[in-house]
Amino acid sequence: ISDNRRQELLREKLISKLLQSIHAFTYSCCSETAELRRLIRKKLPSFDIEISSFEELRNIYAKFGVDCAVCDGDFILMPEPSASHEAGHQPFEGRIGKLRYLALSIMVAASAVPREVSQLCLQLPLGKDSRAEKNDLFNTESIKNQENEMRAPVVFPLLCGHVLTHVVAAMFSTCGQTRARSDLFEMKSLHRETSHNVKDNEIHLQNLLLKVHSDCHHFIQLGFLARLLQFFLGSMQMECEQVLPPPVLPNRILWESVVYAVVTNLMTDYENGTNKSITSWEVNCCKLVQTALSVHVTIDSIPTVGVDVENVVILLKTTFQKCCNWVKGVAYCYLIDIGLIFQILVPGAMHSYKHMRNMYKLPQPQSLDELMRLMKIEPLDFLLRSPLTRDVLKNWYSLSRTRLSPNKIMRRLDCARIYRGVDWPLVKSSDCIDYFASLDVHGRRENTLAMNPNISTFITEKCVLLLGGSFPRLKSSSEFRRPYVESLPTSYTDLYAKLGSLCPDSEQTALCLICGEVLNAAGKGECTTHAYKCGGGSGIFFLLQECIGLIMHGVKAAYVHSPYVDSHGETPHYRGRPLNLDLDRYNTLNELWSGHLVRQKVIAERGNSRQVIIGNFY
């Protein structure tokens, strides 16, 4: 290859590693805040008593390095910088506060490629007067023309990836660039120490800080729209797979056109007054989806062969209205997580939420409208008025559509173009999770199991969520071909029967407690391989036949206590007593996973145990 091509690939490799670091930082922030919220709800289930008496709560805040939690413990506020503490800089204390060290190092790396990172992650449409080169791989206009190129995409499309990570990467780019400029300005000002120059320096730094605040706030609002659109596309795509006949499922034009007809009919009913139940929020959600689909889809493009369009549209109209209510929980979780990361990355960002410090309990703690008002997020109808915003939505959807390429190599190089309605961090609203869990049994349980025998659901049984939450799988996706379960039953007998039906020939069955995938642990190293795919080298499994837990980091593994116990709180070595899930033991495993303590626990257990597991055995 040529030298120019080699430099181009080297730059792409370095940026990919940078984006992986940003992804790890985002995951760490979400895990730490999830653990903090869990401890808050465990110690203080209600906020009806005076905050001054919460000594245990203050100890938890000090452990994580935060100031307080508002909105019923959902929104975390970091401490404000004090002139008497660390010379007025942001404090680096606690489990969350120390993440600022990692953030600063990523900012230094991102300061060298701010344009590439922001453009790759937000994928904004570039105008005709843009200075970007036509063959630049980091230019979205050239990405659109890669339909016939034999190469893999640099990043996932925004609507098919993790929206929160994309927004955080864009915030890193603007913060890193601003820090580089401010440091350069301070170095130049060292040669002229007059009071006038010092004052100009302070004004310049203040202007840079205001620009960073403004840019990050706009990134947060764009991510808010992307998360809403991603949820609608994911939920409606899954519902269309259930409603539409199987022969036309691979046709992306069909489900797109059906969804476009659904939102158009809902808006027409609202304008004509024929449906009084439609709210303004639902109309704005219809406008959001209609704007994104309008480039490629029209009502006249709906195929009529083998499809009863009118009945399908009527059926999906009700589903879309329900999704408009469920999406509020998705957007709520996005805002509370991005709000914390905003405080970690941007200096002085805590002042933006200063008015929230005395609101320990809001009138409606889970109200999306109230949280949007407190975070100064513009209403949805106001955001959709901007022509630039509508162009961005159309560009996002154009880049996320499935490529219809006849070349097998090109299809293998392409990423999985799936709209993930539910993604980490786990949505707080249980109704949203119940909706995705019921998609496979929504009046069609037998047909679904016949089409996909590698799925087992516990909708009618007592169960708990997996440690990694609930993630929907599309039947048409090749990403999930192995058998899996969607939740963990509380009865060991039920779990044994289900896993035995999924893997009847397995001598030693292992269940991943993170994603629910069922593996063969008979000394073939499948758990080790799966841990790298599922948890970046860390994993928590349950060995079915031995009824014991297994934690893993790299190729090292160790046994831990079983989450299933008998009536005496023990796990007997012989069978005969009914075993049930002990929530305290299960929460202990949850603390290991959410607190990034798996590696530490593996080292401790292997050092204290006489039974050593051979590396890469499971």
Coordinates of N, CA and C in Angstrom, one line a residue, residues 9-219:
L9 N -4.7 4.6 7.5 CA -5.1 3.4 8.3 C -4.6 3.6 9.7
L10 N -3.4 4.1 9.9 CA -2.8 4.4 11.2 C -3.7 5.3 12.0
R11 N -4.1 6.4 11.3 CA -5.0 7.4 12.0 C -6.3 6.7 12.4
E12 N -6.8 5.9 11.5 CA -8.1 5.2 11.8 C -7.9 4.3 13.0
K13 N -6.8 3.6 13.1 CA -6.6 2.7 14.2 C -6.4 3.4 15.5
L14 N -5.7 4.6 15.5 CA -5.6 5.3 16.7 C -6.9 5.9 17.2
I15 N -7.7 6.4 16.3 CA -9.0 6.9 16.7 C -9.9 5.8 17.2
S16 N -9.8 4.6 16.6 CA -10.6 3.5 17.1 C -10.3 3.2 18.6
K17 N -9.0 3.2 18.9 CA -8.6 2.9 20.3 C -9.1 4.1 21.2
L18 N -9.0 5.3 20.7 CA -9.5 6.4 21.5 C -11.0 6.2 21.8
L19 N -11.8 5.8 20.8 CA -13.2 5.7 21.0 C -13.5 4.5 21.9
Q20 N -12.7 3.5 21.9 CA -12.8 2.4 22.9 C -12.6 2.9 24.3
S21 N -11.6 3.7 24.5 CA -11.4 4.3 25.8 C -12.6 5.2 26.3
I22 N -13.2 5.9 25.3 CA -14.3 6.7 25.7 C -15.5 5.8 26.0
H23 N -15.6 4.7 25.3 CA -16.7 3.8 25.6 C -16.5 3.2 27.0
A24 N -15.3 2.8 27.4 CA -15.0 2.3 28.7 C -15.3 3.3 29.8
F25 N -14.9 4.6 29.5 CA -15.2 5.6 30.5 C -16.7 5.8 30.7
T26 N -17.5 5.8 29.6 CA -18.9 5.9 29.7 C -19.5 4.8 30.5
Y27 N -19.0 3.6 30.2 CA -19.6 2.4 31.0 C -19.2 2.5 32.4
S28 N -18.0 3.0 32.7 CA -17.6 3.1 34.2 C -18.5 4.1 34.9
C29 N -18.7 5.2 34.3 CA -19.6 6.2 34.9 C -21.0 5.7 35.1
C30 N -21.6 5.0 34.1 CA -22.9 4.4 34.3 C -22.9 3.4 35.4
S31 N -21.9 2.5 35.4 CA -21.8 1.5 36.5 C -21.7 2.0 37.9
E32 N -20.9 3.0 38.0 CA -20.7 3.6 39.3 C -22.0 4.3 39.8
T33 N -22.6 5.1 38.9 CA -23.9 5.8 39.3 C -25.0 4.8 39.6
A34 N -25.0 3.7 38.8 CA -26.1 2.7 39.1 C -25.9 2.0 40.4
E35 N -24.6 1.8 40.8 CA -24.3 1.2 42.1 C -24.7 2.3 43.2
L36 N -24.4 3.5 43.0 CA -24.7 4.6 43.9 C -26.2 4.7 44.1
R37 N -27.0 4.7 43.0 CA -28.4 4.7 43.2 C -29.0 3.5 43.9
R38 N -28.4 2.4 43.6 CA -28.9 1.2 44.3 C -28.6 1.3 45.8
L39 N -27.5 1.8 46.2 CA -27.2 1.9 47.7 C -28.1 2.9 48.3
I40 N -28.4 4.0 47.6 CA -29.3 5.0 48.1 C -30.7 4.5 48.4
R41 N -31.2 3.7 47.4 CA -32.5 3.1 47.6 C -32.6 2.0 48.6
K42 N -31.4 1.3 48.8 CA -31.4 0.3 49.8 C -31.3 0.8 51.2
K43 N -30.6 1.9 51.4 CA -30.5 2.5 52.7 C -31.7 3.3 53.1
L44 N -32.1 4.1 52.1 CA -33.2 5.0 52.3 C -34.3 4.8 51.2
P45 N -35.2 4.0 51.4 CA -36.2 3.7 50.4 C -37.1 4.9 50.1
S46 N -37.3 5.8 51.0 CA -38.1 7.0 50.8 C -37.4 8.2 51.3
F47 N -37.8 9.3 50.8 CA -37.2 10.6 51.1 C -38.1 11.5 51.9
D48 N -38.9 10.9 52.7 CA -40.0 11.6 53.5 C -39.4 12.3 54.7
I49 N -38.3 11.9 55.2 CA -37.7 12.5 56.4 C -36.7 13.5 56.1
E50 N -36.2 14.2 57.1 CA -35.3 15.3 56.8 C -33.9 14.8 56.4
I51 N -33.4 15.5 55.4 CA -32.1 15.1 54.8 C -31.0 15.2 55.8
S52 N -31.1 16.2 56.8 CA -30.0 16.4 57.7 C -29.8 15.2 58.6
S53 N -30.7 14.3 58.8 CA -30.6 13.1 59.6 C -30.0 11.9 58.9
F54 N -29.7 12.1 57.6 CA -29.3 10.9 56.9 C -27.7 10.8 57.0
E55 N -27.3 10.3 58.1 CA -25.8 10.1 58.2 C -25.3 9.0 57.3
E56 N -26.1 8.0 57.2 CA -25.7 6.9 56.3 C -25.6 7.4 54.9
L57 N -26.5 8.2 54.5 CA -26.5 8.8 53.2 C -25.3 9.6 52.9
R58 N -24.9 10.4 53.9 CA -23.7 11.3 53.7 C -22.4 10.4 53.6
N59 N -22.4 9.3 54.3 CA -21.2 8.4 54.2 C -21.2 7.8 52.8
I60 N -22.3 7.5 52.2 CA -22.3 7.0 50.8 C -21.9 8.0 49.9
Y61 N -22.3 9.3 50.1 CA -21.9 10.4 49.2 C -20.4 10.6 49.3
A62 N -19.8 10.5 50.5 CA -18.4 10.7 50.6 C -17.6 9.6 50.0
K63 N -18.2 8.3 50.0 CA -17.5 7.2 49.4 C -17.4 7.4 47.9
F64 N -18.4 7.9 47.3 CA -18.4 8.1 45.8 C -17.9 9.4 45.4
G65 N -17.7 10.4 46.3 CA -17.2 11.7 46.0 C -18.2 12.6 45.3
V66 N -19.5 12.5 45.7 CA -20.6 13.3 45.2 C -21.1 14.2 46.3
D67 N -21.9 15.2 45.9 CA -22.4 16.2 46.8 C -23.8 15.7 47.4
C68 N -24.7 15.4 46.4 CA -26.0 14.9 46.8 C -26.7 14.3 45.6
A69 N -27.9 13.7 45.9 CA -28.7 13.1 44.8 C -30.1 13.7 44.9
V70 N -30.6 14.2 43.8 CA -32.0 14.7 43.8 C -32.8 13.9 42.9
C71 N -34.1 14.3 42.8 CA -35.1 13.5 41.9 C -35.2 12.1 42.5
D72 N -35.4 12.0 43.8 CA -35.5 10.6 44.4 C -34.3 9.8 44.2
G73 N -33.1 10.4 44.2 CA -31.9 9.7 44.1 C -31.4 9.4 42.8
D74 N -32.1 9.9 41.7 CA -31.8 9.6 40.3 C -30.7 10.5 39.8
F75 N -30.8 11.8 40.0 CA -29.8 12.7 39.4 C -28.8 13.0 40.4
I76 N -27.5 12.7 40.1 CA -26.4 12.9 41.0 C -25.7 14.3 40.7
L77 N -25.4 15.0 41.8 CA -24.8 16.3 41.7 C -23.4 16.2 42.3
M78 N -22.4 16.6 41.5 CA -21.0 16.6 42.0 C -20.7 17.9 42.9
P79 N -19.8 17.8 43.7 CA -19.5 19.0 44.6 C -18.9 20.1 43.8
E80 N -19.2 21.3 44.2 CA -18.8 22.5 43.5 C -17.3 22.8 43.9
P81 N -16.5 23.4 43.0 CA -15.1 23.7 43.4 C -15.1 24.8 44.5
S82 N -14.2 24.7 45.4 CA -14.0 25.6 46.5 C -12.6 26.2 46.4
A83 N -12.5 27.5 46.7 CA -11.2 28.2 46.6 C -10.3 27.7 47.7
S84 N -10.9 27.1 48.8 CA -10.1 26.6 49.9 C -9.7 25.2 49.8
H85 N -10.1 24.6 48.7 CA -9.9 23.1 48.5 C -9.2 22.9 47.1
E86 N -8.0 22.4 47.1 CA -7.3 22.1 45.9 C -7.2 23.3 44.9
A87 N -7.0 24.5 45.5 CA -6.7 25.7 44.8 C -7.9 26.1 43.9
G88 N -9.1 25.7 44.2 CA -10.3 26.1 43.4 C -10.5 25.1 42.3
H89 N -9.7 24.1 42.1 CA -10.0 23.1 41.0 C -11.0 22.1 41.4
Q90 N -11.5 21.4 40.5 CA -12.5 20.3 40.7 C -11.9 19.3 41.6
P91 N -12.6 18.8 42.7 CA -12.0 17.8 43.6 C -12.0 16.4 42.9
F92 N -10.9 15.7 43.1 CA -10.8 14.3 42.5 C -10.9 13.3 43.7
E93 N -12.1 13.2 44.2 CA -12.3 12.3 45.4 C -13.4 11.3 45.1
G94 N -13.3 10.2 45.8 CA -14.4 9.2 45.7 C -14.3 8.4 44.4
R95 N -15.1 7.4 44.4 CA -15.1 6.5 43.2 C -15.5 7.2 41.9
I96 N -16.4 8.1 42.0 CA -16.9 8.8 40.8 C -15.9 10.0 40.5
G97 N -15.5 10.7 41.6 CA -14.6 11.8 41.4 C -13.3 11.4 40.8
K98 N -12.8 10.2 41.1 CA -11.5 9.8 40.5 C -11.6 9.5 39.1
L99 N -12.8 9.3 38.5 CA -12.9 9.1 37.1 C -12.5 10.3 36.3
R100 N -12.3 11.5 37.0 CA -11.9 12.7 36.3 C -10.4 12.5 35.8
Y101 N -9.6 11.7 36.5 CA -8.3 11.5 36.1 C -8.3 10.8 34.7
L102 N -9.1 9.8 34.5 CA -9.3 9.1 33.3 C -9.8 10.1 32.2
A103 N -10.8 10.9 32.6 CA -11.3 11.9 31.7 C -10.3 12.9 31.2
L104 N -9.4 13.3 32.0 CA -8.4 14.3 31.6 C -7.4 13.6 30.6
S105 N -7.0 12.4 30.9 CA -6.1 11.7 29.9 C -6.8 11.5 28.6
I106 N -8.1 11.2 28.5 CA -8.7 11.0 27.3 C -8.9 12.4 26.5
M107 N -9.1 13.4 27.3 CA -9.1 14.8 26.7 C -7.8 15.1 26.0
V108 N -6.7 14.8 26.6 CA -5.4 15.1 26.0 C -5.3 14.3 24.6
A109 N -5.7 13.1 24.6 CA -5.7 12.3 23.4 C -6.7 12.9 22.3
A110 N -7.9 13.3 22.8 CA -8.9 13.8 21.8 C -8.5 15.2 21.3
S111 N -7.7 15.9 22.0 CA -7.4 17.3 21.6 C -6.6 17.3 20.2
A112 N -6.0 16.1 19.9 CA -5.3 16.1 18.6 C -6.2 15.8 17.4
V113 N -7.4 15.2 17.6 CA -8.3 14.9 16.5 C -9.7 15.3 16.9
P114 N -10.0 16.5 17.2 CA -11.3 16.9 17.7 C -12.3 16.8 16.5
R115 N -11.9 17.2 15.3 CA -12.9 17.2 14.2 C -13.3 15.8 13.8
E116 N -12.3 14.9 13.8 CA -12.6 13.5 13.4 C -13.5 12.8 14.4
V117 N -13.2 13.0 15.7 CA -14.0 12.4 16.7 C -15.5 12.9 16.7
S118 N -15.6 14.2 16.7 CA -17.0 14.8 16.7 C -17.8 14.4 15.5
Q119 N -17.1 14.4 14.3 CA -17.8 14.1 13.1 C -18.2 12.6 13.0
L120 N -17.3 11.7 13.5 CA -17.6 10.3 13.4 C -18.7 10.0 14.4
C121 N -18.8 10.6 15.5 CA -19.8 10.2 16.5 C -21.1 10.9 16.3
L122 N -21.2 12.1 16.0 CA -22.4 12.8 15.7 C -22.9 12.7 14.3
Q123 N -22.0 12.5 13.4 CA -22.4 12.2 12.0 C -23.3 13.4 11.4
L124 N -22.8 14.6 11.6 CA -23.6 15.7 11.1 C -23.4 15.9 9.6
P125 N -24.5 16.3 8.9 CA -24.3 16.5 7.5 C -23.5 17.7 7.2
L126 N -22.6 17.6 6.2 CA -21.7 18.7 5.9 C -22.2 19.4 4.6
G127 N -22.1 20.7 4.6 CA -22.6 21.5 3.5 C -21.7 21.4 2.3
K128 N -22.2 22.0 1.2 CA -21.4 22.0 0.0 C -20.1 22.8 0.1
D129 N -20.1 23.8 1.0 CA -18.9 24.6 1.1 C -17.9 24.1 2.1
S130 N -18.1 22.8 2.6 CA -17.2 22.3 3.6 C -15.8 22.0 3.0
R131 N -14.8 22.2 3.9 CA -13.5 22.0 3.5 C -13.0 20.6 3.5
A132 N -13.9 19.7 4.0 CA -13.5 18.3 4.1 C -13.2 17.7 2.7
E133 N -12.3 16.8 2.7 CA -11.9 16.2 1.4 C -13.0 15.1 1.1
K134 N -13.2 14.9 -0.2 CA -14.2 14.0 -0.7 C -13.9 12.5 -0.3
N135 N -12.6 12.2 -0.2 CA -12.2 10.8 0.1 C -11.9 10.6 1.6
D136 N -12.2 11.6 2.4 CA -11.9 11.5 3.8 C -12.9 10.5 4.4
L137 N -12.3 9.5 5.1 CA -13.2 8.5 5.7 C -14.0 9.0 6.9
F138 N -13.6 10.2 7.4 CA -14.3 10.8 8.5 C -15.3 11.8 8.1
N139 N -15.6 11.9 6.8 CA -16.6 12.8 6.3 C -17.9 12.0 6.0
T140 N -19.0 12.4 6.6 CA -20.3 11.6 6.4 C -20.7 11.6 5.0
E141 N -20.4 12.6 4.2 CA -20.8 12.6 2.8 C -20.1 11.5 2.0
S142 N -18.8 11.2 2.4 CA -18.1 10.1 1.8 C -18.6 8.8 2.3
I143 N -19.0 8.8 3.6 CA -19.5 7.5 4.2 C -20.8 7.1 3.4
K144 N -21.6 8.0 3.0 CA -22.8 7.6 2.3 C -22.5 6.9 1.0
N145 N -21.4 7.3 0.4 CA -21.0 6.7 -0.9 C -20.2 5.5 -0.8
Q146 N -20.1 4.9 0.4 CA -19.3 3.7 0.6 C -20.2 2.4 0.5
E147 N -21.4 2.6 -0.2 CA -22.3 1.5 -0.3 C -21.6 0.3 -1.1
N148 N -20.8 0.6 -2.0 CA -20.1 -0.4 -2.9 C -18.7 -0.6 -2.6
E149 N -18.2 0.0 -1.5 CA -16.7 -0.1 -1.1 C -16.5 -1.3 -0.2
M150 N -15.4 -2.0 -0.4 CA -15.1 -3.2 0.3 C -14.4 -2.8 1.6
R151 N -15.1 -2.3 2.6 CA -14.4 -1.9 3.8 C -15.5 -1.8 4.9
A152 N -15.0 -2.0 6.1 CA -15.9 -1.9 7.3 C -16.1 -0.5 7.7
P153 N -17.2 -0.1 8.3 CA -17.4 1.3 8.8 C -16.5 1.5 10.0
V154 N -16.0 2.8 10.1 CA -15.1 3.2 11.2 C -15.9 3.0 12.6
V155 N -17.1 3.5 12.7 CA -17.9 3.4 13.9 C -19.3 3.0 13.5
F156 N -20.1 2.6 14.5 CA -21.5 2.2 14.2 C -22.2 3.5 13.9
P157 N -23.2 3.4 13.0 CA -24.1 4.5 12.8 C -24.7 4.9 14.2
L158 N -25.0 6.2 14.3 CA -25.5 6.7 15.6 C -26.7 6.0 16.1
L159 N -27.7 5.8 15.2 CA -29.0 5.2 15.6 C -28.8 3.7 15.8
C160 N -27.7 3.1 15.4 CA -27.5 1.6 15.6 C -26.5 1.4 16.7
G161 N -25.9 2.4 17.3 CA -24.9 2.3 18.3 C -25.4 2.7 19.6
H162 N -24.5 3.0 20.5 CA -24.8 3.5 21.9 C -24.8 5.0 21.9
V163 N -26.0 5.6 21.9 CA -26.1 7.1 21.7 C -25.4 7.8 22.8
L164 N -25.4 7.3 24.0 CA -24.8 8.0 25.2 C -23.3 8.1 24.9
T165 N -22.7 7.0 24.5 CA -21.2 7.0 24.2 C -20.9 8.0 23.1
H166 N -21.7 8.0 22.0 CA -21.5 9.0 20.9 C -21.5 10.4 21.4
V167 N -22.4 10.7 22.2 CA -22.5 12.1 22.8 C -21.3 12.4 23.7
V168 N -20.9 11.5 24.5 CA -19.8 11.7 25.4 C -18.5 11.9 24.6
A169 N -18.4 11.2 23.5 CA -17.2 11.3 22.6 C -17.1 12.7 22.0
A170 N -18.3 13.2 21.6 CA -18.4 14.6 21.1 C -18.0 15.6 22.1
M171 N -18.4 15.4 23.4 CA -18.1 16.3 24.5 C -16.6 16.2 24.8
F172 N -16.0 15.0 24.7 CA -14.6 14.9 24.9 C -13.8 15.7 23.8
S173 N -14.3 15.7 22.6 CA -13.6 16.4 21.5 C -13.6 17.9 21.7
T174 N -14.7 18.5 22.1 CA -14.7 19.9 22.3 C -14.0 20.3 23.6
C175 N -14.1 19.5 24.6 CA -13.4 19.8 25.9 C -11.9 19.7 25.7
G176 N -11.4 18.6 24.9 CA -10.0 18.5 24.7 C -9.4 19.6 23.8
Q177 N -10.2 20.0 22.8 CA -9.7 21.1 22.0 C -9.6 22.4 22.7
T178 N -10.6 22.7 23.6 CA -10.6 23.9 24.4 C -9.5 23.9 25.4
R179 N -9.2 22.8 26.0 CA -8.1 22.7 26.9 C -6.8 22.9 26.3
A180 N -6.6 22.4 25.0 CA -5.4 22.6 24.3 C -5.2 24.1 24.0
R181 N -6.3 24.8 23.6 CA -6.2 26.2 23.2 C -5.9 27.0 24.5
S182 N -6.6 26.7 25.6 CA -6.3 27.5 26.8 C -4.9 27.4 27.3
D183 N -4.4 26.1 27.3 CA -3.0 25.9 27.7 C -2.0 26.7 26.8
L184 N -2.3 26.7 25.5 CA -1.4 27.5 24.6 C -1.5 29.0 24.9
F185 N -2.7 29.4 25.2 CA -2.9 30.9 25.4 C -2.2 31.2 26.7
E186 N -2.2 30.4 27.7 CA -1.5 30.6 29.0 C 0.0 30.6 28.8
M187 N 0.5 29.7 28.0 CA 1.9 29.7 27.8 C 2.4 31.0 27.1
K188 N 1.6 31.5 26.1 CA 2.0 32.7 25.5 C 1.9 33.9 26.4
S189 N 1.0 33.9 27.4 CA 0.8 35.0 28.3 C 1.9 35.1 29.4
L190 N 2.7 34.0 29.5 CA 3.7 34.0 30.5 C 4.8 35.0 30.2
H191 N 5.0 35.4 29.0 CA 6.0 36.3 28.6 C 5.6 37.8 28.8
R192 N 4.3 38.0 29.2 CA 3.8 39.4 29.4 C 2.9 39.3 30.6
E193 N 3.5 39.8 31.8 CA 2.8 39.6 33.1 C 2.2 40.9 33.6
T194 N 1.7 41.8 32.7 CA 1.1 43.0 33.1 C -0.3 42.7 33.6
S195 N -0.9 43.5 34.4 CA -2.2 43.3 35.0 C -3.3 43.3 33.8
H196 N -3.0 44.2 32.8 CA -3.9 44.2 31.7 C -4.0 42.9 31.0
N197 N -2.8 42.3 30.8 CA -2.8 41.0 30.1 C -3.4 39.9 30.9
V198 N -3.2 40.0 32.2 CA -3.8 39.0 33.1 C -5.3 39.0 33.0
K199 N -5.8 40.3 32.9 CA -7.3 40.4 32.8 C -7.8 39.9 31.5
D200 N -7.1 40.2 30.4 CA -7.4 39.7 29.1 C -7.4 38.1 29.1
N201 N -6.4 37.6 29.8 CA -6.3 36.1 29.9 C -7.6 35.5 30.6
E202 N -8.0 36.1 31.7 CA -9.2 35.7 32.4 C -10.4 35.8 31.5
I203 N -10.6 36.9 30.8 CA -11.7 37.0 29.9 C -11.7 36.0 28.8
H204 N -10.5 35.7 28.2 CA -10.5 34.7 27.2 C -10.8 33.3 27.7
L205 N -10.3 33.0 28.9 CA -10.6 31.7 29.4 C -12.1 31.5 29.7
Q206 N -12.7 32.6 30.2 CA -14.1 32.6 30.5 C -14.9 32.4 29.2
N207 N -14.5 33.1 28.2 CA -15.3 32.9 26.9 C -15.1 31.5 26.4
L208 N -13.9 30.9 26.5 CA -13.7 29.5 26.1 C -14.6 28.5 26.9
L209 N -14.7 28.8 28.2 CA -15.6 28.0 29.1 C -17.0 28.1 28.7
L210 N -17.5 29.3 28.4 CA -18.9 29.4 28.0 C -19.1 28.7 26.7
K211 N -18.2 28.7 25.8 CA -18.3 28.0 24.5 C -18.4 26.5 24.7
V212 N -17.6 26.0 25.6 CA -17.7 24.6 25.9 C -19.0 24.2 26.5
H213 N -19.5 25.0 27.4 CA -20.8 24.8 28.0 C -21.9 24.7 26.9
S214 N -21.8 25.7 26.0 CA -22.8 25.8 24.9 C -22.8 24.6 24.0
D215 N -21.5 24.2 23.6 CA -21.4 23.1 22.7 C -21.9 21.8 23.3
C216 N -21.5 21.6 24.5 CA -21.9 20.3 25.2 C -23.4 20.3 25.4
H217 N -24.0 21.4 25.7 CA -25.5 21.5 25.9 C -26.2 21.1 24.6
H218 N -25.6 21.6 23.4 CA -26.2 21.3 22.1 C -26.0 19.8 21.8
F219 N -24.9 19.3 22.2 CA -24.6 17.8 22.0 C -25.6 17.0 22.8

